[in-house]
Coordinates of C-alpha atoms and ligand atoms in Angstrom, one line a residue:
M83 CA 95.4 76.2 66.1
G84 CA 96.0 77.5 69.5
A85 CA 99.6 77.1 69.5
M86 CA 101.7 79.8 71.1
P87 CA 103.1 82.4 68.3
A88 CA 107.0 81.4 67.7
D89 CA 108.0 84.6 68.7
K90 CA 106.8 84.2 72.2
N91 CA 108.3 80.9 72.5
T92 CA 111.7 82.4 71.4
L93 CA 111.4 84.8 74.0
L94 CA 110.8 82.8 76.9
D95 CA 113.5 80.4 75.5
N96 CA 116.2 83.3 75.8
L97 CA 115.0 84.3 79.1
I98 CA 118.1 84.2 81.4
S99 CA 118.0 81.5 83.8
T100 CA 118.1 81.8 87.6
T101 CA 121.5 80.0 88.1
K102 CA 123.2 82.7 85.4
L103 CA 120.9 85.8 87.0
L104 CA 122.3 85.0 90.2
N105 CA 126.1 85.5 89.0
Y106 CA 125.3 89.1 87.7
P107 CA 127.4 91.8 89.5
K108 CA 124.3 93.7 91.2
I109 CA 122.8 90.5 92.4
K110 CA 126.4 89.0 93.6
Q111 CA 126.3 92.2 95.6
L112 CA 123.0 92.1 96.8
S113 CA 123.4 88.2 98.3
K114 CA 126.6 89.7 100.1
E115 CA 124.1 92.7 101.7
F116 CA 121.2 90.7 102.4
P117 CA 119.9 87.0 102.9
K118 CA 121.0 85.0 99.9
Y119 CA 118.0 83.0 100.2
Y120 CA 115.8 86.1 99.8
V121 CA 117.6 87.4 97.0
K122 CA 117.1 84.2 95.0
E123 CA 113.4 84.2 96.0
I124 CA 113.3 87.6 94.1
A125 CA 115.4 86.9 91.2
K126 CA 113.0 84.0 91.0
S127 CA 110.0 86.1 91.1
E128 CA 110.8 88.9 88.9
L129 CA 111.8 86.1 86.2
Q130 CA 108.3 84.5 86.8
N131 CA 106.6 88.2 86.2
I132 CA 108.8 88.8 83.1
R133 CA 107.4 85.4 81.6
D134 CA 103.8 86.3 82.7
I135 CA 104.2 89.6 80.7
I136 CA 105.4 87.6 77.7
L137 CA 102.4 85.5 77.7
N138 CA 99.8 88.2 78.3
T139 CA 101.1 90.6 75.8
P140 CA 99.6 90.5 72.4
A141 CA 102.1 89.6 69.6
E142 CA 102.4 92.9 67.9
S143 CA 103.5 94.8 71.0
L144 CA 106.0 92.1 72.3
D145 CA 108.8 94.4 70.7
A146 CA 108.4 96.9 73.5
V147 CA 108.8 94.3 76.3
D148 CA 112.2 94.9 77.8
I149 CA 113.5 91.3 78.6
S150 CA 117.2 92.2 78.7
S151 CA 119.0 90.4 81.3
E152 CA 120.2 94.0 82.3
S153 CA 116.9 95.1 83.0
I154 CA 115.8 92.2 85.1
E155 CA 119.0 92.3 87.0
A156 CA 118.2 96.2 87.9
K157 CA 114.5 95.1 88.7
V158 CA 115.9 92.8 91.3
D159 CA 118.3 95.2 92.7
M160 CA 115.6 97.9 93.2
R161 CA 112.8 95.4 94.6
V162 CA 115.3 93.7 97.4
R163 CA 116.8 96.9 98.4
A164 CA 113.2 98.5 98.5
E165 CA 112.0 95.5 100.4
F166 CA 114.9 95.9 103.1
R167 CA 114.6 99.7 103.7
P168 CA 113.0 100.5 106.7
S169 CA 109.3 100.9 106.2
I170 CA 109.3 103.6 108.9
R171 CA 111.8 105.9 107.9
P172 CA 112.6 109.9 108.2
A173 CA 110.5 112.0 106.3
I174 CA 110.5 116.1 105.9
N175 CA 107.6 117.7 106.7
A176 CA 106.9 120.6 104.4
A177 CA 103.3 120.8 104.5
G178 CA 103.6 123.3 107.6
I179 CA 101.1 121.3 110.1
I180 CA 103.2 121.0 113.1
L181 CA 101.3 118.0 114.9
H182 CA 100.9 116.2 111.4
T183 CA 99.3 112.9 112.6
A184 CA 100.0 111.2 109.6
L185 CA 103.8 112.0 109.9
G186 CA 104.2 110.8 113.6
R187 CA 102.8 114.0 115.5
A188 CA 105.5 115.6 117.6
P189 CA 109.2 115.1 116.8
F190 CA 111.0 114.4 120.2
A191 CA 113.4 117.0 122.1
E192 CA 116.8 115.8 122.4
A193 CA 116.7 114.8 125.7
A194 CA 113.6 112.6 125.0
Q195 CA 115.7 111.0 122.4
E196 CA 118.2 110.4 124.8
A197 CA 116.1 108.9 127.3
L198 CA 114.2 106.7 124.9
M199 CA 117.9 105.5 123.8
N200 CA 119.1 104.7 127.4
A201 CA 115.8 103.1 128.1
V202 CA 116.0 100.5 125.2
R203 CA 119.9 100.1 124.7
N204 CA 119.6 97.6 127.9
Y205 CA 117.5 96.7 130.9
C206 CA 116.2 99.8 132.6
T207 CA 114.0 100.6 135.6
L208 CA 110.9 100.3 134.4
A209 CA 108.8 98.8 137.1
V210 CA 111.1 97.8 140.0
D211 CA 111.6 99.3 143.5
V212 CA 115.0 99.9 143.3
P213 CA 116.0 100.0 147.0
T214 CA 114.2 96.6 147.5
G215 CA 114.7 95.1 144.0
K216 CA 110.9 93.9 144.3
R217 CA 108.2 94.3 141.6
G218 CA 107.5 98.5 141.6
D219 CA 105.0 100.7 140.0
R220 CA 105.6 101.9 136.4
Y221 CA 103.3 105.2 137.0
V222 CA 106.2 106.8 139.5
H223 CA 108.4 107.8 136.7
V224 CA 105.9 110.7 135.6
E225 CA 103.2 110.7 138.5
G226 CA 105.3 113.3 140.4
L227 CA 105.9 115.2 137.6
L228 CA 102.3 115.4 136.7
K229 CA 100.9 116.0 139.9
Y230 CA 103.7 119.0 140.3
L231 CA 103.0 120.4 136.7
T232 CA 99.0 120.2 136.8
G233 CA 98.2 120.5 140.6
A234 CA 96.3 117.0 140.5
Q235 CA 96.2 114.4 143.2
A236 CA 97.2 111.7 141.1
A237 CA 98.1 110.6 137.7
C238 CA 98.0 107.4 135.2
V239 CA 99.2 106.9 131.7
V240 CA 97.7 104.6 129.2
N241 CA 97.8 103.8 125.4
N242 CA 96.3 107.2 124.0
N243 CA 93.8 110.0 124.8
A244 CA 91.2 107.6 123.3
A245 CA 92.0 104.8 125.6
A246 CA 92.0 107.2 128.6
V247 CA 88.7 108.2 127.7
L248 CA 87.5 104.8 127.3
L249 CA 88.9 103.8 130.5
V250 CA 87.5 106.6 132.9
L251 CA 84.0 106.2 131.3
N252 CA 84.5 102.3 132.2
T253 CA 85.6 102.6 135.5
L254 CA 83.4 105.5 136.8
A255 CA 79.9 104.8 134.7
E256 CA 79.9 101.2 133.4
G257 CA 75.9 100.5 133.6
K258 CA 75.2 104.0 134.7
E259 CA 74.3 107.2 132.9
V260 CA 76.7 109.8 131.7
V261 CA 75.3 113.4 131.4
I262 CA 77.2 115.1 128.1
S263 CA 76.1 118.2 126.4
R264 CA 74.7 117.8 122.9
G265 CA 77.4 120.4 121.2
Q266 CA 80.1 118.0 122.8
L267 CA 79.1 114.9 121.1
V268 CA 82.2 115.2 118.7
E269 CA 84.4 113.2 116.3
I270 CA 88.2 113.4 116.3
G271 CA 90.3 112.3 113.3
G272 CA 90.7 108.6 113.1
A273 CA 87.2 107.5 114.2
F274 CA 87.4 108.4 117.8
R275 CA 83.7 109.5 118.4
I276 CA 82.7 110.3 121.6
P277 CA 79.0 108.5 121.5
D278 CA 80.8 105.3 120.0
V279 CA 83.4 105.4 122.8
M280 CA 80.8 105.9 125.3
H281 CA 78.8 102.7 123.9
R282 CA 81.7 100.6 124.0
S283 CA 82.6 101.5 127.7
G284 CA 79.2 100.4 128.9
A285 CA 77.8 103.7 130.0
V286 CA 74.7 105.1 129.2
M287 CA 74.6 108.4 127.3
V288 CA 72.3 111.0 128.2
E289 CA 72.5 114.0 125.9
V290 CA 71.4 117.4 127.2
G291 CA 70.7 120.8 125.4
T292 CA 71.2 121.5 121.8
T293 CA 73.9 121.6 119.1
N294 CA 74.7 125.1 119.6
R295 CA 73.6 126.0 123.4
T296 CA 73.2 124.0 126.6
H297 CA 72.4 125.3 130.1
L298 CA 73.1 124.5 133.3
Y299 CA 69.4 123.5 134.1
D300 CA 70.0 120.8 131.2
Y301 CA 72.5 119.1 133.3
E302 CA 70.3 119.7 136.3
E303 CA 67.2 118.2 134.9
A304 CA 69.1 115.2 133.4
I305 CA 70.8 113.8 136.8
N306 CA 69.1 111.2 138.8
E307 CA 69.9 108.3 140.9
N308 CA 71.4 106.0 138.0
T309 CA 73.8 109.1 137.0
G310 CA 77.4 108.0 137.1
M311 CA 79.5 110.9 135.9
V312 CA 79.4 114.3 134.1
Q313 CA 81.6 114.3 131.0
V314 CA 82.8 117.6 129.4
V315 CA 84.5 117.4 125.9
H316 CA 86.8 120.1 124.5
H317 CA 85.7 120.2 121.0
S318 CA 89.1 120.7 119.9
N319 CA 88.9 120.5 116.2
Y320 CA 86.1 122.5 115.4
R321 CA 84.3 126.0 116.8
I322 CA 80.7 126.9 117.1
T323 CA 80.2 130.5 116.7
G324 CA 77.3 133.0 116.5
F325 CA 74.4 132.2 118.9
A326 CA 76.0 129.5 121.1
G327 CA 77.3 128.6 124.5
E328 CA 78.1 125.9 126.9
V329 CA 78.4 125.6 130.6
P330 CA 81.8 126.4 132.1
L331 CA 83.1 123.7 134.0
A332 CA 83.5 125.6 137.1
D333 CA 79.8 126.4 136.9
L334 CA 79.1 122.6 136.6
K335 CA 81.2 121.9 139.8
P336 CA 78.5 122.8 142.5
L337 CA 76.3 120.6 140.5
S338 CA 78.6 117.6 140.6
K339 CA 79.7 118.2 144.4
K340 CA 75.8 118.7 145.3
H341 CA 75.1 114.9 143.7
N342 CA 78.4 113.5 144.6
I343 CA 78.9 112.7 140.9
P344 CA 82.4 112.9 139.4
L345 CA 83.1 115.8 136.9
V346 CA 85.2 114.7 134.1
E347 CA 86.8 116.6 131.6
D348 CA 88.3 115.2 128.1
I349 CA 90.5 118.4 127.2
G350 CA 92.1 116.8 124.2
S351 CA 95.4 118.5 123.8
G352 CA 97.1 118.8 127.3
C353 CA 98.4 122.3 127.4
L354 CA 100.4 123.1 130.4
I355 CA 101.3 126.6 129.3
D356 CA 99.4 129.8 129.2
F357 CA 100.0 130.5 125.0
T358 CA 98.6 133.9 125.3
H359 CA 101.6 134.9 127.1
Y360 CA 103.6 133.8 123.8
G361 CA 101.3 135.9 121.4
L362 CA 99.5 132.7 120.7
P363 CA 95.7 132.3 120.7
P364 CA 94.3 130.7 124.0
E365 CA 94.3 126.9 124.3
P366 CA 92.8 125.3 127.3
M367 CA 95.2 124.6 130.3
V368 CA 95.0 121.3 132.3
Q369 CA 95.9 123.0 135.6
D370 CA 93.0 125.4 134.7
S371 CA 90.6 122.6 134.4
I372 CA 91.8 121.0 137.6
K373 CA 91.6 124.6 139.7
A374 CA 87.9 124.7 138.5
G375 CA 87.1 121.6 139.9
A376 CA 87.4 118.8 137.5
D377 CA 87.7 115.5 139.2
V378 CA 89.4 113.7 136.5
V379 CA 90.9 115.2 133.3
T380 CA 92.3 113.4 130.2
F381 CA 94.5 114.4 127.6
S382 CA 96.9 113.4 124.9
G383 CA 100.7 113.2 125.4
D384 CA 101.6 113.7 121.6
K385 CA 99.3 116.9 121.0
I386 CA 101.0 119.9 122.3
L387 CA 102.4 118.5 125.1
G388 CA 105.0 117.1 122.4
G389 CA 105.7 113.7 123.7
P390 CA 105.0 110.2 122.7
Q391 CA 101.6 108.7 122.0
C392 CA 100.0 108.2 125.1
G393 CA 97.0 109.3 127.2
I394 CA 97.3 110.7 130.5
I395 CA 94.6 111.0 133.1
I396 CA 95.0 113.1 136.0
G397 CA 92.8 114.1 139.3
K398 CA 91.4 113.0 142.5
K399 CA 93.2 110.1 144.0
T400 CA 90.1 108.2 144.7
Y401 CA 89.3 108.0 141.2
V402 CA 92.6 107.9 139.9
D403 CA 93.3 104.8 142.1
R404 CA 90.0 103.2 141.0
I405 CA 90.9 103.7 137.4
K406 CA 94.7 101.9 137.8
K407 CA 92.7 99.1 139.4
N408 CA 90.4 98.4 136.2
P409 CA 91.8 95.3 134.6
L410 CA 91.3 97.3 131.4
C411 CA 93.9 99.6 132.4
R412 CA 96.4 96.7 132.3
A413 CA 95.1 96.2 128.6
L414 CA 95.8 99.7 127.5
R415 CA 99.2 100.4 129.5
S416 CA 102.0 101.9 127.9
D417 CA 105.7 100.4 127.8
K418 CA 109.0 101.7 128.3
L419 CA 109.4 103.5 125.2
T420 CA 106.7 106.0 126.3
Y421 CA 107.7 106.3 129.8
S422 CA 111.2 107.2 129.1
V423 CA 110.1 110.0 126.4
L424 CA 107.2 110.9 128.3
E425 CA 109.4 111.8 131.5
A426 CA 111.8 113.5 129.5
T427 CA 109.3 115.8 127.9
L428 CA 107.7 116.4 131.0
K429 CA 110.8 117.6 132.7
L430 CA 111.3 120.4 129.9
F431 CA 108.4 122.5 131.2
L432 CA 110.0 122.6 134.9
D433 CA 112.4 125.5 133.2
R434 CA 110.3 128.1 131.5
K435 CA 113.5 129.6 130.2
T436 CA 115.0 127.0 128.1
L437 CA 111.1 125.1 127.2
F438 CA 110.8 127.0 124.1
E439 CA 114.5 126.2 122.8
K440 CA 114.2 122.7 123.9
H441 CA 111.1 121.6 122.9
P442 CA 110.4 121.0 119.1
V443 CA 106.7 121.5 118.8
L444 CA 106.9 124.6 121.0
H445 CA 109.9 125.8 119.1
M446 CA 108.4 125.7 115.9
L447 CA 104.9 127.2 117.1
T448 CA 106.9 130.2 118.3
L449 CA 109.3 130.9 115.2
Q450 CA 109.1 134.4 114.1
T451 CA 108.3 134.5 110.3
R452 CA 111.4 136.5 110.0
T453 CA 113.5 133.8 111.0
I454 CA 111.4 131.3 108.8
G455 CA 111.8 133.7 105.7
N456 CA 115.6 133.9 106.5
R457 CA 115.6 130.0 106.1
A458 CA 113.6 129.8 103.3
R459 CA 115.6 132.5 101.2
S460 CA 118.7 130.3 102.1
F461 CA 117.0 127.6 100.3
V462 CA 116.0 129.3 97.4
R463 CA 119.7 130.7 97.2
K464 CA 121.1 127.1 97.3
F465 CA 118.9 126.3 94.6
K466 CA 118.1 128.9 92.1
P467 CA 121.6 128.5 90.8
V468 CA 120.9 125.1 89.4
L469 CA 117.3 125.1 88.4
G470 CA 116.2 128.5 88.5
K471 CA 115.5 128.5 84.6
E472 CA 113.3 125.4 84.7
C473 CA 111.1 126.5 87.3
E474 CA 109.4 129.5 88.9
I475 CA 110.8 129.9 92.7
D476 CA 109.5 132.6 95.3
V477 CA 109.1 133.2 98.8
I478 CA 105.5 133.8 99.5
N479 CA 103.6 134.5 102.6
G480 CA 101.2 131.9 104.0
E481 CA 99.9 130.1 107.0
S482 CA 100.8 127.1 109.0
Q483 CA 98.5 125.1 111.3
M484 CA 99.0 123.4 114.6
G485 CA 97.1 120.2 113.3
S486 CA 95.5 117.2 115.3
G487 CA 92.7 119.1 116.7
S488 CA 94.8 122.1 118.6
L489 CA 94.0 125.6 117.9
P490 CA 91.3 124.4 115.1
A491 CA 90.6 127.9 113.6
Q492 CA 94.1 129.6 113.9
F493 CA 96.2 129.9 111.1
I494 CA 99.5 131.0 112.1
P495 CA 101.3 133.3 109.6
T496 CA 104.6 131.8 108.1
K497 CA 107.0 131.8 104.7
L498 CA 106.6 129.5 102.0
V499 CA 108.7 128.7 99.3
S500 CA 106.5 128.4 96.0
L501 CA 107.7 125.9 93.2
K502 CA 106.6 126.0 89.6
S503 CA 107.9 123.5 87.3
K504 CA 107.6 124.5 83.6
N505 CA 107.6 120.9 82.6
M506 CA 105.2 119.0 84.9
S507 CA 102.0 119.6 87.1
A508 CA 102.2 120.5 90.6
D509 CA 100.6 117.0 91.3
E510 CA 103.4 115.1 89.7
L511 CA 106.2 117.2 91.3
G512 CA 104.2 116.8 94.6
Y513 CA 104.3 112.9 94.0
K514 CA 108.0 112.8 92.7
L515 CA 108.9 114.6 96.2
R516 CA 106.9 112.3 98.2
M517 CA 108.6 109.2 96.3
S518 CA 112.1 110.7 96.9
E519 CA 114.4 109.6 99.8
P520 CA 113.6 110.9 102.2
P521 CA 110.1 111.4 101.3
V522 CA 108.9 115.2 101.4
F523 CA 105.6 116.0 102.2
S524 CA 104.2 119.4 100.9
R525 CA 101.1 121.6 100.0
I526 CA 99.8 122.1 96.9
T527 CA 97.7 125.2 95.7
E528 CA 96.8 126.8 92.4
D529 CA 99.4 124.3 90.7
R530 CA 102.1 125.0 92.8
I531 CA 104.0 123.2 95.1
L532 CA 104.3 125.1 98.8
L533 CA 107.1 124.4 101.1
D534 CA 106.3 125.8 104.4
F535 CA 109.9 126.5 106.6
R536 CA 108.4 126.7 109.6
T537 CA 108.1 122.8 109.9
I538 CA 111.5 122.5 108.1
H539 CA 114.4 122.0 110.5
P540 CA 117.6 124.1 109.3
R541 CA 119.4 120.7 109.5
E542 CA 117.4 119.6 106.6
I543 CA 117.6 122.4 104.1
Q544 CA 120.4 121.0 102.3
T545 CA 118.6 117.6 101.9
L546 CA 115.3 119.0 100.5
A547 CA 117.2 121.2 98.3
D548 CA 118.9 118.0 96.8
V549 CA 115.5 116.0 96.5
V550 CA 113.7 119.1 94.8
V551 CA 116.5 119.3 92.4
E552 CA 116.7 115.7 91.7
A553 CA 112.7 115.7 91.1
L554 CA 112.6 118.4 89.1
R555 CA 115.5 116.9 86.9
N556 CA 113.7 113.8 86.3
S557 CA 111.0 115.5 84.6
R558 CA 113.6 116.2 81.7
V559 CA 112.9 113.1 79.7
Ligands
PLP292 C1 92.8 114.1 119.8 C2 91.7 114.0 121.0 C3 91.4 112.8 121.5 C4 91.9 111.7 121.0 O1 93.7 111.7 121.4 P1 94.5 110.5 120.8 O2 95.7 110.5 121.9 O3 94.3 110.8 119.3 O4 94.0 109.0 121.2 C5 90.1 112.5 122.3 N1 89.5 113.6 122.8 C6 90.0 115.0 122.3 C7 89.0 116.1 122.7 C8 91.1 115.1 121.6 O5 91.0 116.5 121.0

């Protein structure tokens, strides 16, 4: 009574020993490639997993449990290789969202990649005054460029735009009131909410106006001797249409000047060029905010700017100097990886003739649908002879998105490859594509996989075709 059924015992007794398993060819090979001790640990852990499975499986289902030494060998091999594979690795963005936050936002320009390697391969001049050899200032690498490109008097860089907003509020308005329009109390993806950031900064939020309309007199009435700042926020990721209106920054300037209160704008994206010149919908430009009288402007380095994750603060020298001296600024500072990539990215904006060719985000954004269509068709040509029978494949019209809260209501015409497998659902194929190496991220509509060739680089097309063929073949069991 209570004794284990005999066949469980037999199975456990027949299980390969750790010592023997370690002598199997795949495991021996693993021990050459990876730390031996670690391979042994994984082998032991896989054997324990099998023992647990045997113990927990009802006697009548035991036949289905594969306890062959080869299957355990294969499991150990897979697990060790999976654990040593880099967790951050290249992925193919076939989703057509140019600034895909989950996929790392902007891919870097070649010059930025080189600058990064040069900064990290050895020592670099991050914060040294080269002539004197004394401790210098890390802002110098980009401050001149930012001043030149935006027309601001001074600049400073921190971890991201969320940090920039927090730091500016804390420096200029801790313990004071900050006047802001109700229409601008926005939430940006990833839990960045203006009211929460304001609260954490130690400033007191004073909301004025209504969700859809705010007037100059609303600001005027709210200003008093406790007011520390007027904050304007660009509602990057949504639009209010219809009976709606905000007070333009330029109209707020006289008010802020009269009361000697800094006028601060969180512009979000950090656009440095006039999009309308390139047939794109308008996006507010940083230099226009400075021209219109903003005392401080904050924006992201890795949205339309196409640089590394960082937050850029520009504006009047008196304010930026105070911001740089805030101890929080030290806590939020950026490192050599960021500075090297940012400097190289900003330099691309000095030459408008080569900018769109060298800057990956702007390049993808302005690709002609004809070019995208050619790439999609070249993919279909590579692919159709191999698997054309098992899958419907077409090139269709569709829309790309900017992503990351830039150009929110704008869909950009594109060409998509639409795939419909005869053997599996789009969800299943989408899963297989994500689990491939490299992982491929696509869109699904009406049980079809859609691959947007705007965000697929030409050098990725062959790899993508291989991945798709493999994923579709795996369905044939
Ligand atoms: C994106 C955005 C932020 C947050 O910027 P991060 O660089 O992602 O921290 C803040 N404010 C606005 C208006 C934004 O669009």
